[in-house]
Coordinates of C-alpha atoms in Angstrom, one line a residue:
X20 CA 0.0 0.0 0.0
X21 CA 1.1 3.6 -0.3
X22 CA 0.2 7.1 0.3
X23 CA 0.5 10.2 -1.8
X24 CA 0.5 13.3 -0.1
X25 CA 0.5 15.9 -3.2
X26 CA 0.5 19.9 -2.2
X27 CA 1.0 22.9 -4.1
X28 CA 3.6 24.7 -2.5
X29 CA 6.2 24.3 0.5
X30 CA 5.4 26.4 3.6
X31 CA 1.7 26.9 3.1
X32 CA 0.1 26.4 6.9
X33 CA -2.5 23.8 5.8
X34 CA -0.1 21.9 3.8
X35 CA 2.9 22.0 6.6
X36 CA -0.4 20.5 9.7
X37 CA -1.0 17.8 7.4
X38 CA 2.4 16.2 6.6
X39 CA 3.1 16.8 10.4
X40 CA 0.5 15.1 11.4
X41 CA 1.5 12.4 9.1
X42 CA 5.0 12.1 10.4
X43 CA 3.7 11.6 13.6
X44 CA 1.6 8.8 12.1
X45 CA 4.3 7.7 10.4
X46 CA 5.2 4.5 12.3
X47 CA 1.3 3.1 12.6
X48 CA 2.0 3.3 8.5
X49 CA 5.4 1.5 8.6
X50 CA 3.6 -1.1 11.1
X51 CA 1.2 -1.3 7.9
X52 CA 3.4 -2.0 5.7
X53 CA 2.4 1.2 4.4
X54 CA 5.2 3.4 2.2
X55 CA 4.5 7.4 2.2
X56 CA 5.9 9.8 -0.2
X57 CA 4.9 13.7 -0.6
X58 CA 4.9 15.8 -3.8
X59 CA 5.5 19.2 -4.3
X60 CA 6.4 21.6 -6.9
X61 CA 9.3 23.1 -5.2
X62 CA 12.8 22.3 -5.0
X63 CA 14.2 19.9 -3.1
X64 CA 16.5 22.3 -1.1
X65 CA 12.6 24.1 -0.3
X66 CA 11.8 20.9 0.8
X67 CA 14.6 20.3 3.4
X68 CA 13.9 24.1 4.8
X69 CA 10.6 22.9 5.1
X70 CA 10.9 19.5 6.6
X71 CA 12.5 21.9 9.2
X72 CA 9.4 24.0 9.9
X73 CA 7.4 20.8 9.9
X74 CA 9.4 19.1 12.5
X75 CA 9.7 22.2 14.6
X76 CA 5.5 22.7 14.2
X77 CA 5.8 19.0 15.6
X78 CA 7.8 19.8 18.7
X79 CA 10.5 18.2 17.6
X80 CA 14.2 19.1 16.5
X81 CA 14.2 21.2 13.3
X82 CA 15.9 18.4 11.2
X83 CA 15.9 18.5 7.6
X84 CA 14.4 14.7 7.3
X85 CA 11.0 13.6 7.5
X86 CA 9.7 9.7 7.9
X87 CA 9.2 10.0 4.0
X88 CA 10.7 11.6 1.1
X89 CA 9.4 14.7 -0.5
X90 CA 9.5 14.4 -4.4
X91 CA 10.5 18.0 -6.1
X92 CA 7.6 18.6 -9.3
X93 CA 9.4 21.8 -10.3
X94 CA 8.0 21.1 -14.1
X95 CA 4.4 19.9 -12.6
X96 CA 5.6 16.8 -14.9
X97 CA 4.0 14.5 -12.6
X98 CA 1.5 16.5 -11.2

């Protein structure tokens, strides 16, 4: 099973609640057998600043990795 997690920009508020909430729920998923992966049209060096935020909105330490990759869509190719 997987889950796609597909947002238009890094940083929105809505956007940055909902993939901390799934990194939070992260391990039920991995317990599942379940593989997670976001998509968003920015670049992947957006995506580490905002794996920061994310984790910090979390309580957690501001690290630039999440429990699940962030794919870059900067050409909405597979969007």
């Amino acid at each position: 099973w997987g889950i796609l997690f597909s947002h238009p920009r890094d940083f929105t508020p809505v956007c940055t609640t909902e993939l901390g909430r799934a990194a939070k729920l992260a391990p039920e998923f991995r317990k599942r057998n379940v593989k997670m992966i976001a998509l968003s049209i920015d670049s992947v060096q957006d995506h580490l600043s905002w794996s920061k935020d994310i984790n910090a909105y979390n309580g957690d330490q501001p690290e630039e990795k999440l429990p699940f990759p962030i794919i870059a869509d900067a050409n909405r190719e597979l969007a």
